[in-house]
PDB file of N, CA, C and O in Angstrom:
ATOM      1  N   MET A   3      69.034  81.741 122.488  1.00 75.00           N
ATOM      2  CA  MET A   3      69.553  81.700 123.841  1.00 75.00           C
ATOM      3  C   MET A   3      71.065  81.458 123.774  1.00 75.00           C
ATOM      4  O   MET A   3      71.501  80.499 123.156  1.00 75.00           O
ATOM      5  N   PRO A   4      71.873  82.294 124.418  1.00 80.00           N
ATOM      6  CA  PRO A   4      73.331  82.102 124.387  1.00 80.00           C
ATOM      7  C   PRO A   4      73.757  80.938 125.286  1.00 80.00           C
ATOM      8  O   PRO A   4      73.124  80.641 126.300  1.00 80.00           O
ATOM      9  N   PHE A   5      74.830  80.294 124.876  1.00 79.00           N
ATOM     10  CA  PHE A   5      75.390  79.233 125.694  1.00 79.00           C
ATOM     11  C   PHE A   5      76.224  79.851 126.815  1.00 79.00           C
ATOM     12  O   PHE A   5      76.887  80.862 126.617  1.00 79.00           O
ATOM     13  N   THR A   6      76.197  79.241 127.968  1.00 83.00           N
ATOM     14  CA  THR A   6      77.017  79.678 129.094  1.00 83.00           C
ATOM     15  C   THR A   6      77.694  78.458 129.697  1.00 83.00           C
ATOM     16  O   THR A   6      77.331  77.317 129.391  1.00 83.00           O
ATOM     17  N   ASN A   7      78.665  78.698 130.543  1.00 82.00           N
ATOM     18  CA  ASN A   7      79.309  77.594 131.235  1.00 82.00           C
ATOM     19  C   ASN A   7      78.370  77.041 132.292  1.00 82.00           C
ATOM     20  O   ASN A   7      77.649  77.803 132.939  1.00 82.00           O
ATOM     21  N   PRO A   8      78.407  75.748 132.512  1.00 85.00           N
ATOM     22  CA  PRO A   8      77.594  75.187 133.591  1.00 85.00           C
ATOM     23  C   PRO A   8      78.170  75.604 134.944  1.00 85.00           C
ATOM     24  O   PRO A   8      79.345  75.958 135.043  1.00 85.00           O
ATOM     25  N   ASP A   9      77.359  75.558 135.958  1.00 88.00           N
ATOM     26  CA  ASP A   9      77.818  75.823 137.314  1.00 88.00           C
ATOM     27  C   ASP A   9      78.382  74.509 137.847  1.00 88.00           C
ATOM     28  O   ASP A   9      77.672  73.666 138.377  1.00 88.00           O
ATOM     29  N   PHE A  10      79.686  74.321 137.655  1.00 88.00           N
ATOM     30  CA  PHE A  10      80.313  73.053 138.021  1.00 88.00           C
ATOM     31  C   PHE A  10      80.220  72.771 139.511  1.00 88.00           C
ATOM     32  O   PHE A  10      80.089  71.618 139.923  1.00 88.00           O
ATOM     33  N   LEU A  11      80.287  73.823 140.346  1.00 90.00           N
ATOM     34  CA  LEU A  11      80.181  73.621 141.785  1.00 90.00           C
ATOM     35  C   LEU A  11      78.806  73.057 142.147  1.00 90.00           C
ATOM     36  O   LEU A  11      78.709  72.088 142.901  1.00 90.00           O
ATOM     37  N   GLU A  12      77.752  73.646 141.618  1.00 90.00           N
ATOM     38  CA  GLU A  12      76.407  73.141 141.915  1.00 90.00           C
ATOM     39  C   GLU A  12      76.225  71.725 141.381  1.00 90.00           C
ATOM     40  O   GLU A  12      75.576  70.894 142.015  1.00 90.00           O
ATOM     41  N   PHE A  13      76.782  71.459 140.229  1.00 89.00           N
ATOM     42  CA  PHE A  13      76.711  70.104 139.673  1.00 89.00           C
ATOM     43  C   PHE A  13      77.417  69.119 140.604  1.00 89.00           C
ATOM     44  O   PHE A  13      76.880  68.062 140.936  1.00 89.00           O
ATOM     45  N   ALA A  14      78.624  69.486 141.057  1.00 89.00           N
ATOM     46  CA  ALA A  14      79.359  68.604 141.977  1.00 89.00           C
ATOM     47  C   ALA A  14      78.614  68.454 143.295  1.00 89.00           C
ATOM     48  O   ALA A  14      78.546  67.351 143.851  1.00 89.00           O
ATOM     49  N   ARG A  15      78.056  69.547 143.793  1.00 90.00           N
ATOM     50  CA  ARG A  15      77.307  69.477 145.060  1.00 90.00           C
ATOM     51  C   ARG A  15      76.084  68.564 144.946  1.00 90.00           C
ATOM     52  O   ARG A  15      75.664  67.959 145.924  1.00 90.00           O
ATOM     53  N   SER A  16      75.512  68.482 143.767  1.00 90.00           N
ATOM     54  CA  SER A  16      74.355  67.599 143.596  1.00 90.00           C
ATOM     55  C   SER A  16      74.738  66.138 143.823  1.00 90.00           C
ATOM     56  O   SER A  16      73.893  65.308 144.107  1.00 90.00           O
ATOM     57  N   PHE A  17      76.031  65.840 143.700  1.00 88.00           N
ATOM     58  CA  PHE A  17      76.548  64.502 143.986  1.00 88.00           C
ATOM     59  C   PHE A  17      77.215  64.443 145.355  1.00 88.00           C
ATOM     60  O   PHE A  17      77.787  63.422 145.732  1.00 88.00           O
ATOM     61  N   GLY A  18      77.198  65.565 146.093  1.00 84.00           N
ATOM     62  CA  GLY A  18      77.793  65.615 147.423  1.00 84.00           C
ATOM     63  C   GLY A  18      79.306  65.714 147.416  1.00 84.00           C
ATOM     64  O   GLY A  18      79.946  65.308 148.382  1.00 84.00           O
ATOM     65  N   VAL A  19      79.889  66.239 146.337  1.00 87.00           N
ATOM     66  CA  VAL A  19      81.347  66.260 146.237  1.00 87.00           C
ATOM     67  C   VAL A  19      81.913  67.642 145.898  1.00 87.00           C
ATOM     68  O   VAL A  19      83.026  67.755 145.422  1.00 87.00           O
ATOM     69  N   GLY A  20      81.208  68.720 146.185  1.00 91.00           N
ATOM     70  CA  GLY A  20      81.676  70.050 145.837  1.00 91.00           C
ATOM     71  C   GLY A  20      82.016  70.878 147.056  1.00 91.00           C
ATOM     72  O   GLY A  20      81.270  70.890 148.035  1.00 91.00           O
ATOM     73  N   ILE A  21      83.175  71.554 147.018  1.00 93.00           N
ATOM     74  CA  ILE A  21      83.615  72.420 148.105  1.00 93.00           C
ATOM     75  C   ILE A  21      83.951  73.785 147.501  1.00 93.00           C
ATOM     76  O   ILE A  21      84.664  73.873 146.509  1.00 93.00           O
ATOM     77  N   LYS A  22      83.473  74.857 148.133  1.00 93.00           N
ATOM     78  CA  LYS A  22      83.758  76.225 147.680  1.00 93.00           C
ATOM     79  C   LYS A  22      84.779  76.856 148.619  1.00 93.00           C
ATOM     80  O   LYS A  22      84.632  76.814 149.833  1.00 93.00           O
ATOM     81  N   ILE A  23      85.833  77.428 148.037  1.00 93.00           N
ATOM     82  CA  ILE A  23      86.859  78.127 148.800  1.00 93.00           C
ATOM     83  C   ILE A  23      86.665  79.627 148.576  1.00 93.00           C
ATOM     84  O   ILE A  23      86.618  80.084 147.441  1.00 93.00           O
ATOM     85  N   THR A  24      86.557  80.399 149.660  1.00 91.00           N
ATOM     86  CA  THR A  24      86.404  81.847 149.534  1.00 91.00           C
ATOM     87  C   THR A  24      87.579  82.600 150.139  1.00 91.00           C
ATOM     88  O   THR A  24      87.685  83.809 149.963  1.00 91.00           O
ATOM     89  N   HIS A  25      88.462  81.900 150.842  1.00 90.00           N
ATOM     90  CA  HIS A  25      89.623  82.543 151.459  1.00 90.00           C
ATOM     91  C   HIS A  25      90.777  81.545 151.490  1.00 90.00           C
ATOM     92  O   HIS A  25      90.558  80.336 151.621  1.00 90.00           O
ATOM     93  N   SER A  26      91.976  82.043 151.368  1.00 88.00           N
ATOM     94  CA  SER A  26      93.151  81.156 151.301  1.00 88.00           C
ATOM     95  C   SER A  26      93.281  80.254 152.525  1.00 88.00           C
ATOM     96  O   SER A  26      93.786  79.138 152.422  1.00 88.00           O
ATOM     97  N   ASP A  27      92.797  80.698 153.682  1.00 94.00           N
ATOM     98  CA  ASP A  27      92.863  79.870 154.897  1.00 94.00           C
ATOM     99  C   ASP A  27      92.012  78.608 154.792  1.00 94.00           C
ATOM    100  O   ASP A  27      92.201  77.673 155.565  1.00 94.00           O
ATOM    101  N   GLU A  28      91.072  78.585 153.871  1.00 95.00           N
ATOM    102  CA  GLU A  28      90.178  77.439 153.715  1.00 95.00           C
ATOM    103  C   GLU A  28      90.754  76.355 152.806  1.00 95.00           C
ATOM    104  O   GLU A  28      90.225  75.249 152.757  1.00 95.00           O
ATOM    105  N   LEU A  29      91.836  76.673 152.096  1.00 93.00           N
ATOM    106  CA  LEU A  29      92.353  75.735 151.110  1.00 93.00           C
ATOM    107  C   LEU A  29      92.887  74.457 151.731  1.00 93.00           C
ATOM    108  O   LEU A  29      92.523  73.356 151.307  1.00 93.00           O
ATOM    109  N   LEU A  30      93.774  74.558 152.696  1.00 96.00           N
ATOM    110  CA  LEU A  30      94.361  73.356 153.303  1.00 96.00           C
ATOM    111  C   LEU A  30      93.301  72.447 153.917  1.00 96.00           C
ATOM    112  O   LEU A  30      93.303  71.237 153.644  1.00 96.00           O
ATOM    113  N   PRO A  31      92.355  72.970 154.722  1.00 96.00           N
ATOM    114  CA  PRO A  31      91.303  72.084 155.248  1.00 96.00           C
ATOM    115  C   PRO A  31      90.474  71.420 154.141  1.00 96.00           C
ATOM    116  O   PRO A  31      90.092  70.257 154.259  1.00 96.00           O
ATOM    117  N   ALA A  32      90.217  72.160 153.064  1.00 95.00           N
ATOM    118  CA  ALA A  32      89.447  71.590 151.950  1.00 95.00           C
ATOM    119  C   ALA A  32      90.234  70.463 151.283  1.00 95.00           C
ATOM    120  O   ALA A  32      89.667  69.423 150.937  1.00 95.00           O
ATOM    121  N   LEU A  33      91.532  70.677 151.087  1.00 95.00           N
ATOM    122  CA  LEU A  33      92.370  69.621 150.492  1.00 95.00           C
ATOM    123  C   LEU A  33      92.430  68.400 151.403  1.00 95.00           C
ATOM    124  O   LEU A  33      92.350  67.262 150.928  1.00 95.00           O
ATOM    125  N   GLU A  34      92.557  68.630 152.707  1.00 96.00           N
ATOM    126  CA  GLU A  34      92.585  67.506 153.651  1.00 96.00           C
ATOM    127  C   GLU A  34      91.269  66.739 153.626  1.00 96.00           C
ATOM    128  O   GLU A  34      91.264  65.502 153.632  1.00 96.00           O
ATOM    129  N   GLU A  35      90.165  67.474 153.567  1.00 93.00           N
ATOM    130  CA  GLU A  35      88.843  66.831 153.486  1.00 93.00           C
ATOM    131  C   GLU A  35      88.714  66.025 152.194  1.00 93.00           C
ATOM    132  O   GLU A  35      88.240  64.900 152.194  1.00 93.00           O
ATOM    133  N   ALA A  36      89.156  66.613 151.101  1.00 93.00           N
ATOM    134  CA  ALA A  36      89.061  65.941 149.802  1.00 93.00           C
ATOM    135  C   ALA A  36      89.906  64.665 149.769  1.00 93.00           C
ATOM    136  O   ALA A  36      89.495  63.666 149.182  1.00 93.00           O
ATOM    137  N   MET A  37      91.072  64.712 150.386  1.00 94.00           N
ATOM    138  CA  MET A  37      91.958  63.538 150.376  1.00 94.00           C
ATOM    139  C   MET A  37      91.397  62.376 151.177  1.00 94.00           C
ATOM    140  O   MET A  37      91.743  61.221 150.935  1.00 94.00           O
ATOM    141  N   LYS A  38      90.499  62.662 152.113  1.00 94.00           N
ATOM    142  CA  LYS A  38      89.860  61.600 152.912  1.00 94.00           C
ATOM    143  C   LYS A  38      88.805  60.844 152.111  1.00 94.00           C
ATOM    144  O   LYS A  38      88.464  59.721 152.441  1.00 94.00           O
ATOM    145  N   GLU A  39      88.288  61.492 151.079  1.00 90.00           N
ATOM    146  CA  GLU A  39      87.212  60.897 150.278  1.00 90.00           C
ATOM    147  C   GLU A  39      87.762  59.860 149.298  1.00 90.00           C
ATOM    148  O   GLU A  39      88.873  59.995 148.810  1.00 90.00           O
ATOM    149  N   GLU A  40      86.969  58.860 149.034  1.00 90.00           N
ATOM    150  CA  GLU A  40      87.339  57.871 148.026  1.00 90.00           C
ATOM    151  C   GLU A  40      86.809  58.266 146.649  1.00 90.00           C
ATOM    152  O   GLU A  40      87.200  57.686 145.650  1.00 90.00           O
ATOM    153  N   ASP A  41      85.917  59.258 146.624  1.00 87.00           N
ATOM    154  CA  ASP A  41      85.342  59.727 145.368  1.00 87.00           C
ATOM    155  C   ASP A  41      86.074  60.979 144.900  1.00 87.00           C
ATOM    156  O   ASP A  41      86.875  61.577 145.620  1.00 87.00           O
ATOM    157  N   ILE A  42      85.763  61.385 143.695  1.00 89.00           N
ATOM    158  CA  ILE A  42      86.285  62.641 143.155  1.00 89.00           C
ATOM    159  C   ILE A  42      85.657  63.797 143.925  1.00 89.00           C
ATOM    160  O   ILE A  42      84.472  63.779 144.243  1.00 89.00           O
ATOM    161  N   VAL A  43      86.452  64.820 144.205  1.00 93.00           N
ATOM    162  CA  VAL A  43      85.960  66.019 144.878  1.00 93.00           C
ATOM    163  C   VAL A  43      86.350  67.228 144.040  1.00 93.00           C
ATOM    164  O   VAL A  43      87.501  67.360 143.623  1.00 93.00           O
ATOM    165  N   LEU A  44      85.394  68.108 143.780  1.00 92.00           N
ATOM    166  CA  LEU A  44      85.667  69.346 143.069  1.00 92.00           C
ATOM    167  C   LEU A  44      85.826  70.462 144.092  1.00 92.00           C
ATOM    168  O   LEU A  44      84.975  70.646 144.954  1.00 92.00           O
ATOM    169  N   ILE A  45      86.958  71.177 144.034  1.00 94.00           N
ATOM    170  CA  ILE A  45      87.186  72.328 144.899  1.00 94.00           C
ATOM    171  C   ILE A  45      87.153  73.564 144.013  1.00 94.00           C
ATOM    172  O   ILE A  45      87.978  73.721 143.119  1.00 94.00           O
ATOM    173  N   ASP A  46      86.197  74.434 144.277  1.00 91.00           N
ATOM    174  CA  ASP A  46      86.000  75.655 143.497  1.00 91.00           C
ATOM    175  C   ASP A  46      86.724  76.799 144.189  1.00 91.00           C
ATOM    176  O   ASP A  46      86.429  77.134 145.332  1.00 91.00           O
ATOM    177  N   VAL A  47      87.716  77.379 143.496  1.00 89.00           N
ATOM    178  CA  VAL A  47      88.535  78.443 144.059  1.00 89.00           C
ATOM    179  C   VAL A  47      88.449  79.666 143.149  1.00 89.00           C
ATOM    180  O   VAL A  47      88.719  79.573 141.957  1.00 89.00           O
ATOM    181  N   ASP A  48      88.078  80.807 143.725  1.00 83.00           N
ATOM    182  CA  ASP A  48      88.088  82.056 142.960  1.00 83.00           C
ATOM    183  C   ASP A  48      89.534  82.488 142.753  1.00 83.00           C
ATOM    184  O   ASP A  48      90.375  82.367 143.651  1.00 83.00           O
ATOM    185  N   VAL A  49      89.825  82.993 141.556  1.00 79.00           N
ATOM    186  CA  VAL A  49      91.179  83.411 141.207  1.00 79.00           C
ATOM    187  C   VAL A  49      91.159  84.871 140.776  1.00 79.00           C
ATOM    188  O   VAL A  49      90.306  85.278 139.998  1.00 79.00           O
ATOM    189  N   ASP A  50      92.104  85.642 141.291  1.00 78.00           N
ATOM    190  CA  ASP A  50      92.260  87.029 140.891  1.00 78.00           C
ATOM    191  C   ASP A  50      93.196  87.058 139.687  1.00 78.00           C
ATOM    192  O   ASP A  50      94.408  86.983 139.832  1.00 78.00           O
ATOM    193  N   TYR A  51      92.620  87.123 138.497  1.00 78.00           N
ATOM    194  CA  TYR A  51      93.409  87.052 137.271  1.00 78.00           C
ATOM    195  C   TYR A  51      94.285  88.281 137.056  1.00 78.00           C
ATOM    196  O   TYR A  51      95.187  88.252 136.241  1.00 78.00           O
ATOM    197  N   SER A  52      94.058  89.359 137.805  1.00 79.00           N
ATOM    198  CA  SER A  52      94.927  90.524 137.673  1.00 79.00           C
ATOM    199  C   SER A  52      96.350  90.180 138.095  1.00 79.00           C
ATOM    200  O   SER A  52      97.308  90.823 137.661  1.00 79.00           O
ATOM    201  N   GLU A  53      96.505  89.158 138.922  1.00 77.00           N
ATOM    202  CA  GLU A  53      97.844  88.721 139.321  1.00 77.00           C
ATOM    203  C   GLU A  53      98.610  88.165 138.124  1.00 77.00           C
ATOM    204  O   GLU A  53      99.834  88.264 138.076  1.00 77.00           O
ATOM    205  N   ASN A  54      97.910  87.590 137.149  1.00 77.00           N
ATOM    206  CA  ASN A  54      98.576  87.093 135.940  1.00 77.00           C
ATOM    207  C   ASN A  54      99.248  88.231 135.183  1.00 77.00           C
ATOM    208  O   ASN A  54     100.357  88.083 134.672  1.00 77.00           O
ATOM    209  N   VAL A  55      98.568  89.364 135.097  1.00 79.00           N
ATOM    210  CA  VAL A  55      99.118  90.517 134.396  1.00 79.00           C
ATOM    211  C   VAL A  55     100.363  91.013 135.129  1.00 79.00           C
ATOM    212  O   VAL A  55     101.395  91.291 134.515  1.00 79.00           O
ATOM    213  N   LYS A  56     100.286  91.097 136.452  1.00 79.00           N
ATOM    214  CA  LYS A  56     101.437  91.539 137.243  1.00 79.00           C
ATOM    215  C   LYS A  56     102.620  90.589 137.054  1.00 79.00           C
ATOM    216  O   LYS A  56     103.759  91.031 136.912  1.00 79.00           O
ATOM    217  N   LEU A  57     102.351  89.305 137.058  1.00 76.00           N
ATOM    218  CA  LEU A  57     103.411  88.314 136.880  1.00 76.00           C
ATOM    219  C   LEU A  57     104.036  88.436 135.499  1.00 76.00           C
ATOM    220  O   LEU A  57     105.257  88.410 135.358  1.00 76.00           O
ATOM    221  N   SER A  58     103.207  88.593 134.481  1.00 76.00           N
ATOM    222  CA  SER A  58     103.715  88.736 133.114  1.00 76.00           C
ATOM    223  C   SER A  58     104.607  89.963 132.982  1.00 76.00           C
ATOM    224  O   SER A  58     105.661  89.913 132.348  1.00 76.00           O
ATOM    225  N   LYS A  59     104.190  91.071 133.591  1.00 78.00           N
ATOM    226  CA  LYS A  59     104.992  92.291 133.534  1.00 78.00           C
ATOM    227  C   LYS A  59     106.313  92.111 134.270  1.00 78.00           C
ATOM    228  O   LYS A  59     107.351  92.580 133.827  1.00 78.00           O
ATOM    229  N   SER A  60     106.286  91.431 135.420  1.00 75.00           N
ATOM    230  CA  SER A  60     107.515  91.262 136.191  1.00 75.00           C
ATOM    231  C   SER A  60     108.483  90.300 135.512  1.00 75.00           C
ATOM    232  O   SER A  60     109.695  90.450 135.630  1.00 75.00           O
ATOM    233  N   LEU A  61     107.961  89.329 134.765  1.00 74.00           N
ATOM    234  CA  LEU A  61     108.831  88.388 134.068  1.00 74.00           C
ATOM    235  C   LEU A  61     109.386  88.985 132.773  1.00 74.00           C
ATOM    236  O   LEU A  61     110.497  88.669 132.352  1.00 74.00           O
ATOM    237  N   GLY A  62     108.582  89.844 132.160  1.00 70.00           N
ATOM    238  CA  GLY A  62     108.999  90.534 130.939  1.00 70.00           C
ATOM    239  C   GLY A  62     109.646  89.636 129.917  1.00 70.00           C
ATOM    240  O   GLY A  62     109.118  88.586 129.573  1.00 70.00           O
ATOM    241  N   ASP A  63     110.815  90.044 129.445  1.00 57.00           N
ATOM    242  CA  ASP A  63     111.524  89.312 128.415  1.00 57.00           C
ATOM    243  C   ASP A  63     112.215  88.057 128.933  1.00 57.00           C
ATOM    244  O   ASP A  63     112.777  87.288 128.172  1.00 57.00           O
ATOM    245  N   TYR A  64     112.169  87.843 130.239  1.00 61.00           N
ATOM    246  CA  TYR A  64     112.820  86.665 130.806  1.00 61.00           C
ATOM    247  C   TYR A  64     112.278  85.386 130.182  1.00 61.00           C
ATOM    248  O   TYR A  64     113.014  84.465 129.869  1.00 61.00           O
ATOM    249  N   ILE A  65     110.966  85.338 129.953  1.00 59.00           N
ATOM    250  CA  ILE A  65     110.339  84.145 129.378  1.00 59.00           C
ATOM    251  C   ILE A  65     110.177  84.275 127.874  1.00 59.00           C
ATOM    252  O   ILE A  65     110.408  83.327 127.140  1.00 59.00           O
ATOM    253  N   CYS A  66     109.788  85.448 127.400  1.00 56.00           N
ATOM    254  CA  CYS A  66     109.487  85.641 125.982  1.00 56.00           C
ATOM    255  C   CYS A  66     110.573  86.453 125.314  1.00 56.00           C
ATOM    256  O   CYS A  66     110.351  87.588 124.885  1.00 56.00           O
ATOM    257  N   LYS A  67     111.752  85.893 125.215  1.00 56.00           N
ATOM    258  CA  LYS A  67     112.848  86.604 124.552  1.00 56.00           C
ATOM    259  C   LYS A  67     112.603  86.610 123.053  1.00 56.00           C
ATOM    260  O   LYS A  67     112.283  85.600 122.463  1.00 56.00           O
ATOM    261  N   LEU A  68     112.785  87.779 122.448  1.00 52.00           N
ATOM    262  CA  LEU A  68     112.610  87.909 120.995  1.00 52.00           C
ATOM    263  C   LEU A  68     113.947  87.928 120.316  1.00 52.00           C
ATOM    264  O   LEU A  68     114.931  88.327 120.753  1.00 52.00           O
TER     265      LEU A  68
END
């Protein structure tokens, strides 16, 4: 059986501390909700990693000068 990553959101939700973000408009309310809590809160945010490639291309040699 192959190892996989645990579902951290479901694990956090089992303790009542998990929030899922599906749109950028939900981030600020989720952060405000989390800051009200005295416990740890996990906020699960989907990330479009294709933006990393675009950023790397736009920065080019600016960061990685040879």
